[in-house]
Coordinates of C-alpha atoms in Angstrom, one line a residue:
X272 CA 25.9 15.1 27.8
X273 CA 26.1 18.4 26.0
X274 CA 22.8 17.9 24.4
X275 CA 21.2 16.8 27.7
X276 CA 22.5 20.0 29.4
X277 CA 21.2 22.3 26.5
X278 CA 17.9 20.4 26.6
X279 CA 17.5 21.0 30.4
X280 CA 18.3 24.7 30.0
X281 CA 15.9 25.3 27.2
X282 CA 13.2 23.3 29.0
X283 CA 13.7 25.4 32.1
X284 CA 13.5 28.5 30.0
X285 CA 10.3 27.3 28.4
X286 CA 8.7 26.7 31.8
X287 CA 9.7 30.1 33.1
X288 CA 8.5 31.8 29.9
X289 CA 5.2 30.0 30.1
X290 CA 4.8 31.0 33.8
X291 CA 5.6 34.7 32.9
X292 CA 3.2 34.6 30.0
X293 CA 0.3 33.4 32.2
X294 CA 1.0 35.9 35.0
X295 CA 1.6 39.0 32.9
X296 CA -0.9 38.1 30.1
X297 CA 1.6 39.3 27.5
X298 CA 1.4 38.5 23.8
X299 CA 4.8 36.8 24.0
X300 CA 4.5 33.2 22.7
X301 CA 6.5 30.4 24.4
X302 CA 5.6 27.8 21.8
X303 CA 8.8 28.3 19.7
X304 CA 10.8 27.2 22.8
X305 CA 8.5 24.1 23.1
X306 CA 9.3 23.1 19.5
X307 CA 13.0 23.7 20.2
X308 CA 12.7 21.3 23.2
X309 CA 11.2 18.7 20.9
X310 CA 14.0 19.1 18.4
X311 CA 16.7 18.9 21.0
X312 CA 15.0 15.9 22.6
X313 CA 14.9 14.2 19.1
X314 CA 18.6 15.0 18.6
X315 CA 19.5 13.5 22.0
X316 CA 17.6 10.3 21.1
X317 CA 19.4 10.1 17.7
X318 CA 22.8 10.6 19.3
X319 CA 22.0 8.0 22.0
X320 CA 20.9 5.6 19.3
X321 CA 24.1 6.1 17.4
X322 CA 26.2 5.5 20.6
X323 CA 24.3 2.3 21.3
X324 CA 24.0 1.2 17.7
X325 CA 23.1 -2.4 17.2
X326 CA 25.9 -2.6 14.6
X327 CA 28.7 -4.2 16.6
X328 CA 31.9 -4.9 14.6
X329 CA 33.0 -7.4 17.3
X330 CA 30.3 -9.8 16.0
X331 CA 32.3 -10.2 12.8
X332 CA 35.1 -11.9 14.7
X333 CA 33.0 -13.9 17.2
X334 CA 33.8 -17.6 17.5
X335 CA 30.5 -18.2 19.4
X336 CA 27.9 -16.2 21.2
X337 CA 25.1 -16.3 23.7
X338 CA 21.9 -14.6 22.7
X339 CA 18.3 -14.1 24.0
X340 CA 15.3 -15.0 21.9
X341 CA 13.0 -12.0 21.5
X342 CA 10.0 -13.3 19.5
X343 CA 8.1 -16.5 18.6
X344 CA 9.2 -18.4 15.5
X345 CA 7.9 -17.4 12.1
X346 CA 7.3 -20.3 9.7
X347 CA 9.3 -20.1 6.5
X348 CA 9.3 -22.6 3.6
X349 CA 12.2 -24.6 4.8
X350 CA 13.0 -23.2 8.3
X351 CA 11.9 -21.0 11.1
X352 CA 12.8 -17.3 11.4
X353 CA 13.6 -15.6 14.7
X354 CA 15.3 -12.5 16.1
X355 CA 18.1 -12.8 18.7
X356 CA 19.6 -10.1 21.0
X357 CA 23.3 -10.9 21.6
X358 CA 24.4 -10.8 25.3
X359 CA 27.9 -12.2 25.1
X360 CA 30.5 -13.3 22.5
X361 CA 33.6 -15.5 22.5
X362 CA 36.6 -13.8 20.9
X363 CA 40.0 -15.5 21.0
X364 CA 39.0 -17.8 23.8
X365 CA 37.6 -15.0 26.0
X366 CA 34.0 -14.2 26.7
X367 CA 32.9 -10.6 26.9
X368 CA 29.7 -8.6 27.0
X369 CA 28.3 -7.6 23.6
X370 CA 25.1 -6.3 22.0
X371 CA 23.5 -6.5 18.6
X372 CA 20.5 -8.1 16.9
X373 CA 20.8 -11.2 14.6
X374 CA 18.1 -12.5 12.3
X375 CA 18.4 -16.3 12.4
X376 CA 16.9 -19.2 10.6
X377 CA 16.8 -22.6 12.3
X378 CA 15.4 -26.1 11.7
X379 CA 15.1 -27.3 15.3
X380 CA 12.3 -29.7 16.2
X381 CA 11.6 -27.5 19.3
X382 CA 10.2 -24.0 18.6
X383 CA 12.0 -21.1 20.3
X384 CA 10.2 -18.8 22.7
X385 CA 10.9 -15.2 23.9
X386 CA 13.2 -15.0 26.9
X387 CA 15.2 -18.2 26.1
X388 CA 19.0 -18.2 25.9
X389 CA 20.8 -20.0 23.1
X390 CA 24.4 -20.8 22.5
X391 CA 25.7 -20.8 18.9
X392 CA 29.0 -21.5 17.3
X393 CA 30.2 -19.6 14.3
X394 CA 30.0 -15.9 13.5
X395 CA 27.0 -14.2 11.8
X396 CA 27.3 -12.5 8.5
X397 CA 26.5 -8.9 7.7
X398 CA 23.4 -8.4 5.6
X399 CA 24.6 -7.6 2.1
X400 CA 23.7 -4.4 0.1
X401 CA 21.6 -4.8 -3.0
X402 CA 23.7 -5.9 -6.0
X403 CA 21.5 -4.8 -8.9
X404 CA 20.0 -1.3 -9.8
X405 CA 16.8 -0.4 -7.9
X406 CA 16.7 -3.8 -6.3
X407 CA 14.9 -3.7 -2.9
X408 CA 17.4 -2.6 -0.3
X409 CA 16.8 -5.3 2.4
X410 CA 19.8 -4.2 4.3
X411 CA 18.5 -0.6 4.7
X412 CA 15.1 -1.9 5.6
X413 CA 16.5 -4.0 8.5
X414 CA 19.0 -1.4 9.6
X415 CA 16.1 0.9 10.5
X416 CA 15.1 -1.9 12.9
X417 CA 18.8 -2.0 14.1
X418 CA 19.3 -5.4 12.5
X419 CA 22.6 -5.7 10.7
X420 CA 23.4 -9.4 10.9
X421 CA 21.8 -12.7 10.0
X422 CA 22.8 -16.4 10.2
X423 CA 21.5 -19.8 9.2
X424 CA 21.7 -22.0 12.3
X425 CA 20.0 -25.2 11.1
X426 CA 20.1 -27.4 14.2
X427 CA 23.6 -26.4 15.2
X428 CA 22.8 -24.5 18.4
X429 CA 22.0 -25.3 22.1
X430 CA 19.2 -24.1 24.3
X431 CA 21.0 -22.9 27.5
X432 CA 18.3 -21.4 29.7
X433 CA 15.0 -19.5 29.9
X434 CA 15.1 -16.2 31.7
X435 CA 12.7 -13.5 32.9
X436 CA 9.7 -15.8 33.0
X437 CA 8.2 -13.8 35.8
X438 CA 8.9 -10.3 34.4
X439 CA 6.6 -8.2 32.2
X440 CA 9.2 -7.6 29.4
X441 CA 7.6 -10.2 27.1
X442 CA 4.1 -9.9 28.6
X443 CA 2.5 -8.4 25.4
X444 CA 4.5 -10.8 23.1
X445 CA 3.1 -13.8 25.0
X446 CA -0.4 -12.3 25.2
X447 CA -0.4 -11.6 21.4
X448 CA 0.8 -15.2 20.8
X449 CA -1.9 -16.7 23.1
X450 CA -4.6 -14.6 21.4
X451 CA -3.3 -15.7 18.0
X452 CA -3.4 -19.4 19.0
X453 CA -6.9 -19.0 20.4
X454 CA -8.1 -17.4 17.2
X455 CA -6.6 -20.4 15.2
X456 CA -8.6 -22.8 17.5
X457 CA -11.9 -20.9 17.3
X458 CA -12.0 -20.0 13.6
X459 CA -12.7 -23.1 11.5
X460 CA -11.6 -21.9 8.0
X461 CA -7.8 -21.6 7.6
X462 CA -8.0 -18.8 5.1
X463 CA -10.3 -16.8 7.4
X464 CA -7.8 -17.4 10.2
X465 CA -5.0 -15.8 8.2
X466 CA -7.1 -12.7 7.6
X467 CA -8.2 -12.5 11.3
X468 CA -4.6 -12.6 12.5
X469 CA -3.7 -9.8 10.1
X470 CA -6.8 -7.7 10.6
X471 CA -7.0 -8.0 14.4
X472 CA -3.3 -8.5 15.5
X473 CA -1.3 -7.2 12.5
X474 CA 0.3 -10.6 11.9
X475 CA 0.6 -10.6 8.1
X476 CA 3.5 -13.0 7.7
X477 CA 1.2 -16.0 7.4
X478 CA -0.9 -14.6 4.6
X479 CA -1.3 -16.7 1.5
X480 CA 0.2 -14.9 -1.5
X481 CA -3.0 -15.4 -3.5
X482 CA -5.1 -13.8 -0.8
X483 CA -2.6 -11.0 -0.4
X484 CA -2.7 -10.3 -4.1
X485 CA -6.6 -10.2 -4.1
X486 CA -6.7 -7.6 -1.4
X487 CA -3.8 -5.6 -3.0
X488 CA -5.5 -5.6 -6.4
X489 CA -8.8 -4.6 -4.9
X490 CA -7.1 -1.5 -3.3
X491 CA -8.0 -2.5 0.3
X492 CA -4.6 -3.8 1.5
X493 CA -4.9 -1.3 4.3
X494 CA -7.7 -3.4 5.8
X495 CA -5.1 -6.2 6.5
X496 CA -2.6 -3.8 8.0
X497 CA -3.7 -2.8 11.5
X498 CA -4.1 1.0 11.1
X499 CA -6.1 4.0 12.0
X500 CA -9.2 2.3 10.5
X501 CA -9.1 -0.4 13.1
X502 CA -8.4 2.0 16.0
X503 CA -11.2 4.3 14.8
X504 CA -13.7 1.4 14.8
X505 CA -12.7 0.4 18.3
X506 CA -12.9 4.1 19.4
X507 CA -16.3 4.5 17.7
X508 CA -17.7 1.4 19.4
X509 CA -16.9 2.7 22.9
X510 CA -18.0 6.3 22.1
X511 CA -21.3 5.1 20.8
X512 CA -21.9 3.3 24.1
X513 CA -21.4 6.5 26.0
X514 CA -24.8 8.0 25.1
X515 CA -27.0 5.1 26.2
X516 CA -25.1 4.9 29.5
X517 CA -26.1 8.6 30.3
X518 CA -23.2 9.0 32.7
X519 CA -22.7 12.2 34.7
X520 CA -19.8 14.5 33.9
X521 CA -17.2 13.0 36.3
X522 CA -18.1 9.4 35.5
X523 CA -18.1 10.2 31.8
X524 CA -14.6 11.5 32.1
X525 CA -13.4 8.3 33.9
X526 CA -15.1 6.4 31.1
X527 CA -13.3 8.4 28.4
X528 CA -10.0 7.8 30.3
X529 CA -10.8 4.1 30.1
X530 CA -11.4 4.5 26.3
X531 CA -7.9 6.0 26.0
X532 CA -6.4 3.1 28.0
X533 CA -8.2 0.5 25.8
X534 CA -6.9 2.2 22.6
X535 CA -3.3 2.2 23.8
X536 CA -3.6 -1.4 25.0
X537 CA -4.7 -2.4 21.5
X538 CA -1.9 -0.3 20.0
X539 CA 0.7 -2.1 22.2
X540 CA -0.9 -5.5 21.5
X541 CA -0.6 -5.0 17.8
X542 CA 3.1 -4.0 17.9
X543 CA 2.9 -0.2 17.8
X544 CA 2.8 0.1 14.0
X545 CA 3.2 3.8 12.9
X546 CA -0.4 4.1 11.6
X547 CA -1.7 2.7 14.9
X548 CA 0.4 5.0 17.0
X549 CA -0.7 7.9 14.9
X550 CA -4.4 7.0 15.3
X551 CA -4.1 6.2 19.0
X552 CA -2.4 9.6 19.6
X553 CA -5.0 11.4 17.6
X554 CA -8.0 9.8 19.2
X555 CA -6.5 10.3 22.7
X556 CA -6.1 14.0 22.0
X557 CA -9.7 14.1 20.6
X558 CA -11.0 12.3 23.7
X559 CA -9.1 14.7 26.0
X560 CA -10.7 17.5 24.1
X561 CA -14.1 16.0 24.8
X562 CA -13.3 15.8 28.5
X563 CA -12.5 19.6 28.4
X564 CA -15.6 20.2 26.2
X565 CA -13.2 21.9 23.8
X566 CA -12.2 19.6 20.9
X567 CA -8.8 20.5 19.4
X568 CA -8.4 21.4 15.7
X569 CA -7.8 18.3 13.6
X570 CA -4.7 19.9 11.9
X571 CA -3.2 20.5 15.3
X572 CA -3.9 17.0 16.4
X573 CA -2.4 15.6 13.2
X574 CA 0.7 17.8 13.4
X575 CA 1.3 17.1 17.1
X576 CA 1.0 13.4 16.8
X577 CA 3.5 13.4 13.9
X578 CA 6.0 15.6 15.8
X579 CA 5.7 13.4 18.8
X580 CA 6.4 10.2 16.8
X581 CA 9.3 11.8 14.9
X582 CA 10.8 13.0 18.2
X583 CA 10.7 9.6 19.8
X584 CA 11.9 7.8 16.6
X585 CA 13.3 10.1 13.9
X586 CA 13.8 7.1 11.5
X587 CA 10.1 6.6 11.3
X588 CA 9.8 9.2 8.6
X589 CA 11.4 6.6 6.2
X590 CA 8.7 4.0 6.9
X591 CA 6.2 3.7 4.1
X592 CA 3.4 3.0 6.6
X593 CA 4.1 6.3 8.4
X594 CA 4.1 8.3 5.1
X595 CA 0.9 6.7 3.7
X596 CA -0.9 6.9 7.0
X597 CA -0.4 10.7 7.4
X598 CA -1.0 11.4 3.7
X599 CA -4.3 9.5 3.7
X600 CA -5.6 11.3 6.8
X601 CA -4.4 14.7 5.4
X602 CA -6.1 14.0 2.1
X603 CA -9.4 13.0 3.8
X604 CA -9.3 16.2 6.0
X605 CA -8.5 18.5 3.1
X606 CA -10.2 17.0 0.1
X607 CA -13.1 14.9 1.3
X608 CA -15.4 17.9 2.1
X609 CA -14.8 19.4 -1.4
X610 CA -15.5 16.0 -3.1
X611 CA -18.6 15.6 -0.9
X612 CA -20.0 19.0 -1.9
X613 CA -19.9 18.0 -5.6
X614 CA -23.1 16.0 -5.2
X615 CA -26.0 16.0 -2.7
X616 CA -28.0 12.8 -3.0
X617 CA -31.6 12.8 -1.8
X618 CA -31.8 9.2 -0.8
X619 CA -30.3 8.4 2.6
X620 CA -28.7 5.1 1.5
X621 CA -27.1 6.8 -1.6
X622 CA -25.9 9.6 0.7
X623 CA -24.1 7.1 2.9
X624 CA -22.5 5.4 -0.1
X625 CA -21.4 8.8 -1.5
X626 CA -19.8 9.8 1.8
X627 CA -17.9 6.5 1.9
X628 CA -16.9 6.9 -1.7
X629 CA -15.7 10.5 -1.1
X630 CA -13.4 9.3 1.7
X631 CA -11.9 6.6 -0.5
X632 CA -11.4 9.0 -3.4
X633 CA -9.8 11.7 -1.2
X634 CA -7.4 9.2 0.4
X635 CA -6.5 7.7 -3.0
X636 CA -5.9 11.0 -4.7
X637 CA -3.3 12.0 -2.1
X638 CA -1.6 8.6 -1.7
X639 CA -1.4 7.3 -5.3
X640 CA 1.8 9.3 -6.2
X641 CA 3.6 7.6 -3.3
X642 CA 2.1 4.2 -4.1
X643 CA 3.4 4.5 -7.7
X644 CA 6.8 5.6 -6.5
X645 CA 7.2 2.6 -4.2
X646 CA 5.0 -0.2 -5.7
X647 CA 4.4 0.8 -9.4
X648 CA 0.8 -0.5 -9.2
X649 CA -2.6 1.2 -9.3
X650 CA -5.8 -0.7 -8.3
X651 CA -8.4 0.2 -10.9
X652 CA -11.4 -0.9 -8.9
X653 CA -10.3 0.6 -5.6
X654 CA -13.6 2.4 -5.2
X655 CA -15.7 -0.7 -5.7
X656 CA -13.4 -2.6 -3.3
X657 CA -13.6 0.0 -0.6
X658 CA -17.4 0.3 -0.9
X659 CA -17.9 -3.5 -0.6
X660 CA -15.1 -4.5 1.7
X661 CA -14.8 -1.7 4.3
X662 CA -18.4 -2.2 5.7
X663 CA -17.5 -5.8 6.1
X664 CA -14.3 -4.8 7.9
X665 CA -16.5 -2.9 10.4
X666 CA -18.6 -6.0 11.1
X667 CA -15.5 -8.2 11.4
X668 CA -14.0 -5.8 14.0
X669 CA -17.3 -5.8 15.9
X670 CA -17.2 -9.5 16.1
X671 CA -13.4 -9.9 16.3
X672 CA -12.7 -7.6 19.2
X673 CA -15.2 -9.4 21.5
X674 CA -13.8 -12.7 20.3
X675 CA -10.3 -11.6 21.5
X676 CA -11.7 -10.7 24.9
X677 CA -14.0 -13.7 25.6
X678 CA -12.9 -16.3 23.1
X679 CA -11.7 -18.6 25.9
X680 CA -15.3 -19.1 27.0
X681 CA -16.2 -22.5 25.3
X682 CA -19.6 -21.9 23.7
X683 CA -19.3 -18.1 23.3
X684 CA -15.9 -18.5 21.6
X685 CA -17.1 -21.1 19.2
X686 CA -20.2 -19.0 18.1
X687 CA -18.1 -15.8 17.7
X688 CA -15.4 -17.8 15.9
X689 CA -17.9 -19.3 13.4
X690 CA -19.5 -15.8 12.8
X691 CA -16.1 -14.2 12.2
X692 CA -15.1 -17.1 9.9
X693 CA -18.2 -16.6 7.8
X694 CA -17.8 -12.8 7.5
X695 CA -14.1 -13.1 6.5
X696 CA -15.0 -15.9 4.0
X697 CA -17.5 -13.5 2.4
X698 CA -14.9 -10.7 2.3
X699 CA -12.4 -13.0 0.7
X700 CA -14.9 -14.1 -2.0
X701 CA -15.7 -10.4 -2.8
X702 CA -12.0 -9.6 -3.1
X703 CA -11.5 -12.6 -5.4
X704 CA -14.4 -11.6 -7.6
X705 CA -13.0 -8.1 -8.0
X706 CA -9.5 -9.5 -8.7
X707 CA -10.8 -11.6 -11.5
X708 CA -12.5 -8.7 -13.2
X709 CA -10.6 -7.6 -16.4
X710 CA -8.2 -4.7 -16.0
X711 CA -8.1 -5.0 -12.3
X712 CA -4.8 -3.2 -11.9
X713 CA -2.4 -1.0 -13.9
X714 CA 1.1 -2.3 -13.5
X715 CA 4.6 -1.1 -14.1
X716 CA 3.7 2.6 -13.5
X717 CA 6.4 4.9 -12.2
X718 CA 6.5 8.4 -10.7
X719 CA 9.6 10.2 -9.6
X720 CA 10.0 12.9 -6.9
X721 CA 9.3 15.7 -9.3
X722 CA 6.0 14.0 -10.4
X723 CA 4.9 13.5 -6.8
X724 CA 5.6 17.2 -5.9
X725 CA 3.6 18.3 -9.0
X726 CA 0.5 16.2 -8.1
X727 CA 0.5 17.3 -4.5
X728 CA 1.0 20.9 -5.6
X729 CA -2.0 20.7 -8.0
X730 CA -4.1 19.2 -5.1
X731 CA -3.1 22.1 -2.8
X732 CA -4.2 24.5 -5.6
X733 CA -7.6 22.7 -5.7
X734 CA -7.9 23.1 -2.0
X735 CA -6.9 26.8 -2.1
X736 CA -9.4 27.4 -4.9
X737 CA -12.3 28.0 -2.4
X738 CA -10.4 30.9 -0.8
X739 CA -10.3 33.0 -3.9
X740 CA -7.4 34.5 -6.0
X741 CA -8.3 32.2 -8.8
X742 CA -6.1 34.0 -11.5
X743 CA -3.0 33.5 -9.3
X744 CA -3.8 29.9 -8.7
X745 CA -4.3 29.3 -12.5
X746 CA -0.9 30.9 -13.2
X747 CA 0.7 28.8 -10.5
X748 CA -0.7 25.6 -12.0
X749 CA 0.4 26.6 -15.5
X750 CA 3.9 27.4 -14.2
X751 CA 4.2 24.1 -12.4
X752 CA 3.1 22.2 -15.5
X753 CA 5.7 24.0 -17.6
X754 CA 8.4 23.2 -15.1
X755 CA 7.5 19.5 -15.0
X756 CA 7.3 19.3 -18.8
X757 CA 10.7 21.0 -19.1
X758 CA 12.2 18.6 -16.5
X759 CA 10.7 15.6 -18.4
X760 CA 12.1 16.7 -21.7
X761 CA 15.5 17.3 -20.1
X762 CA 15.5 13.8 -18.7
X763 CA 14.5 12.3 -22.0
X764 CA 17.3 14.0 -23.9
X765 CA 19.7 13.0 -21.2
X766 CA 19.0 9.3 -21.7
X767 CA 21.6 7.5 -23.8
X768 CA 20.6 6.1 -27.2
X769 CA 22.5 2.8 -26.6
X770 CA 23.4 1.2 -23.3
X771 CA 24.1 -2.2 -21.8
X772 CA 23.0 -3.3 -18.2
X773 CA 24.7 -6.3 -16.7
X774 CA 22.8 -7.8 -13.8
X775 CA 24.3 -10.3 -11.4
X776 CA 22.5 -13.4 -10.2
X777 CA 23.7 -15.9 -7.6
X778 CA 25.8 -17.9 -10.2
X779 CA 25.3 -16.1 -13.5
X780 CA 24.4 -12.9 -15.3
X781 CA 21.7 -11.4 -17.5
X782 CA 22.3 -8.6 -20.1
X783 CA 19.7 -6.0 -21.1
X784 CA 20.7 -4.0 -24.3
X785 CA 18.8 -0.8 -25.0
X786 CA 19.2 0.7 -28.5
X787 CA 17.0 3.3 -30.2
X788 CA 13.9 2.6 -28.2
X789 CA 14.2 -1.2 -28.3
X790 CA 15.2 -3.4 -25.4
X791 CA 16.8 -6.8 -26.1
X792 CA 17.9 -9.3 -23.5
X793 CA 20.3 -12.3 -23.1
X794 CA 19.9 -14.6 -20.1
X795 CA 23.0 -16.5 -19.0
X796 CA 21.2 -18.6 -16.3
X797 CA 19.0 -16.5 -14.0
X798 CA 15.8 -18.2 -12.9
X799 CA 12.4 -16.5 -13.0
X800 CA 12.5 -15.6 -9.3
X801 CA 15.8 -13.9 -9.7
X802 CA 14.6 -11.9 -12.7
X803 CA 11.5 -10.7 -10.9
X804 CA 13.5 -9.6 -7.8
X805 CA 16.8 -8.4 -9.2
X806 CA 16.2 -7.4 -12.8
X807 CA 12.6 -6.2 -13.2
X808 CA 13.0 -3.2 -10.8
X809 CA 15.4 -1.5 -13.2
X810 CA 13.2 -2.4 -16.2
X811 CA 10.3 -0.7 -14.5
X812 CA 12.3 2.3 -13.6
X813 CA 13.4 2.7 -17.3
X814 CA 10.0 1.9 -18.7
X815 CA 11.4 -1.2 -20.4
X816 CA 9.1 -4.2 -21.2
X817 CA 8.8 -7.0 -18.6
X818 CA 9.7 -9.5 -21.4
X819 CA 12.1 -7.9 -23.8
X820 CA 13.1 -9.2 -27.2
X821 CA 15.9 -11.7 -27.6
X822 CA 19.5 -10.4 -28.1
X823 CA 20.8 -12.5 -31.0
X824 CA 24.1 -14.2 -30.4
X825 CA 26.6 -16.1 -32.5
X826 CA 28.7 -18.7 -30.8
X827 CA 31.3 -20.8 -32.7
X828 CA 32.6 -22.4 -29.5
X829 CA 32.2 -22.2 -25.7
X830 CA 35.0 -19.6 -25.4
X831 CA 33.3 -16.6 -27.0
X832 CA 29.7 -15.3 -27.4
X833 CA 29.3 -12.6 -30.0
X834 CA 26.2 -10.4 -29.9
X835 CA 25.0 -9.7 -33.4
X836 CA 24.8 -5.9 -34.2
X837 CA 25.5 -4.9 -30.6
X838 CA 29.2 -4.1 -30.8
X839 CA 30.4 -6.3 -28.0
X840 CA 31.3 -9.9 -27.2
X841 CA 31.4 -12.0 -24.0
X842 CA 34.1 -14.5 -22.9
X843 CA 32.3 -16.9 -20.5
X844 CA 35.4 -18.6 -19.2
X845 CA 37.0 -15.3 -18.2
X846 CA 33.7 -13.5 -17.4
X847 CA 34.9 -10.7 -19.6
X848 CA 33.2 -8.3 -22.0
X849 CA 35.1 -7.0 -25.1
X850 CA 34.1 -4.0 -27.1
X851 CA 34.3 -3.5 -30.9
X852 CA 34.9 0.2 -30.1
X853 CA 35.4 1.8 -26.6
X854 CA 32.2 2.9 -24.8
X855 CA 31.6 6.4 -23.7
X856 CA 31.4 5.5 -20.0
X857 CA 31.2 2.6 -17.6
X858 CA 29.4 2.6 -14.2
X859 CA 28.9 0.1 -11.4
X860 CA 26.1 0.0 -8.9
X861 CA 27.1 0.8 -5.4
X862 CA 25.2 2.6 -2.5
X863 CA 21.9 2.8 -4.4
X864 CA 23.5 4.8 -7.3
X865 CA 25.7 4.4 -10.4
X866 CA 29.4 5.1 -9.7
X867 CA 32.0 5.9 -12.4
X868 CA 34.4 3.2 -13.5
X869 CA 37.5 3.6 -15.7
X870 CA 36.9 2.9 -19.4
X871 CA 39.2 0.2 -21.0
X872 CA 39.2 -2.1 -23.9
X873 CA 37.5 -4.8 -21.9
X874 CA 35.6 -5.3 -18.7
X875 CA 35.8 -8.3 -16.3
X876 CA 32.4 -8.9 -14.7
X877 CA 32.8 -9.8 -11.1
X878 CA 30.1 -9.6 -8.4
X879 CA 28.8 -6.1 -9.4
X880 CA 26.1 -4.8 -11.7
X881 CA 27.4 -2.6 -14.6
X882 CA 26.0 0.0 -16.9
X883 CA 27.9 0.6 -20.2
X884 CA 26.9 3.6 -22.3
X885 CA 27.9 3.5 -26.0

């Protein structure tokens, strides 16, 4: 309430200041008050979100619950995934209203649909935090979607009722599902259907891992994520139709309003991904500028759309899609003109190819630090992939959008479906060919925050070079390089000469022992999938090999495992480590960081990951 009152007062002050500024023609600027209004509005939304958090401790003690289905089932290897919104819970024999989201997995013969109400016994479990160092934090990922619980239902639930059939709450969800089913029926090739669902509707959960890997290694994964590229293509298609129509000013304005409506309908239809909202906001502002015959500055458009999105949903700044989307556009705006000026081809075709290449290079230069930070992979042939696959994406969108609109017409839908299937088949073949080329990607690369800031700082210096003061920029670049090198040397000297990492699997452990530049490993029963998911992230972070050497052991009986030359032993029956001499320090992994643990003559390994420094 306090924030709401302050927001109202500041908003009123802004309106009065703006009115005074227009009447008196003073130099006083009311824009700081406008920014303050946005900040206060964002704070109000954050506070409201905290007050109505989906984390509800009452669910921990629920004996049963009633919940509403919010989406269509997603096929998993042995079950179906869905998301429920809790409406009521049974606690100690009494029903009471409740709220919260539960990610469920069921094996019912009948698929669930949005709006249906189900009854389930048993309480859901809280999503666990990551156990091992630098393991993907699935709990944090879901918490940003306000999902804190999950449950395996199997067939142990009952369908109670279906509600809100006549309302518009799930209109777009049903429409998206119907369009997806129509695309599946019209496109003959199953692989092409997967790409069409991802490219046109943003449904990537059905993608085959091999196809996903091909697009990722080619450096065109953004083609499969509905983004500004797709919105831009739709925008361009409608704008290009404006000239041949030769509409008068008033009719042209109505047409442009229709274009804005179409863009936002597509944004809602694809699930309002951050990159789509960013593009829809930007193109809407550009279109409004066309209607005023005064196009706004691109930096203002970019900044305003970002501020608007952060105000509505402050947590969006943590989403990788949001970060990469804005970085890519910023890189294209700032660097692409500089790269384009490096060469002026004479042939028209070569000039078009160079323009497309300059856009890809600019976007890649700005986004690759963040890509290495999150994914540790760099696609070597990204330029070749973008030059060959992006033009096909343009053709696919030109066929796919009409198919979504008129695909229900029997003959027309079949023809468009066949054409779309052939175009996507060709795109997949090109991606596969590039993937099979030697040296297609550089793996296990890392970059920390300091490295990212350094790269972006150097790129800003390159952009500022055209404005003069070259000597100052050179000194700034040298100073930044010196600081980064000093930081790297400090980190290297701070790394221990000998350490042991104990990883926890579902039923066993794995040991990584680092000593004087060599990494050795002993696996007590983790399968390859567990190693890839739980162990490898820490190895990548520490620049350790994916397949370390073998840590030699001596085992006279089943009660004790001695590690040759390592200075410690393991008692499997007690799950206990014993030291030949006490270590310098012991840490356990908690809350995405190493926490100190008391040093003793031995350590019982429970359900935590440990780091022992000798």
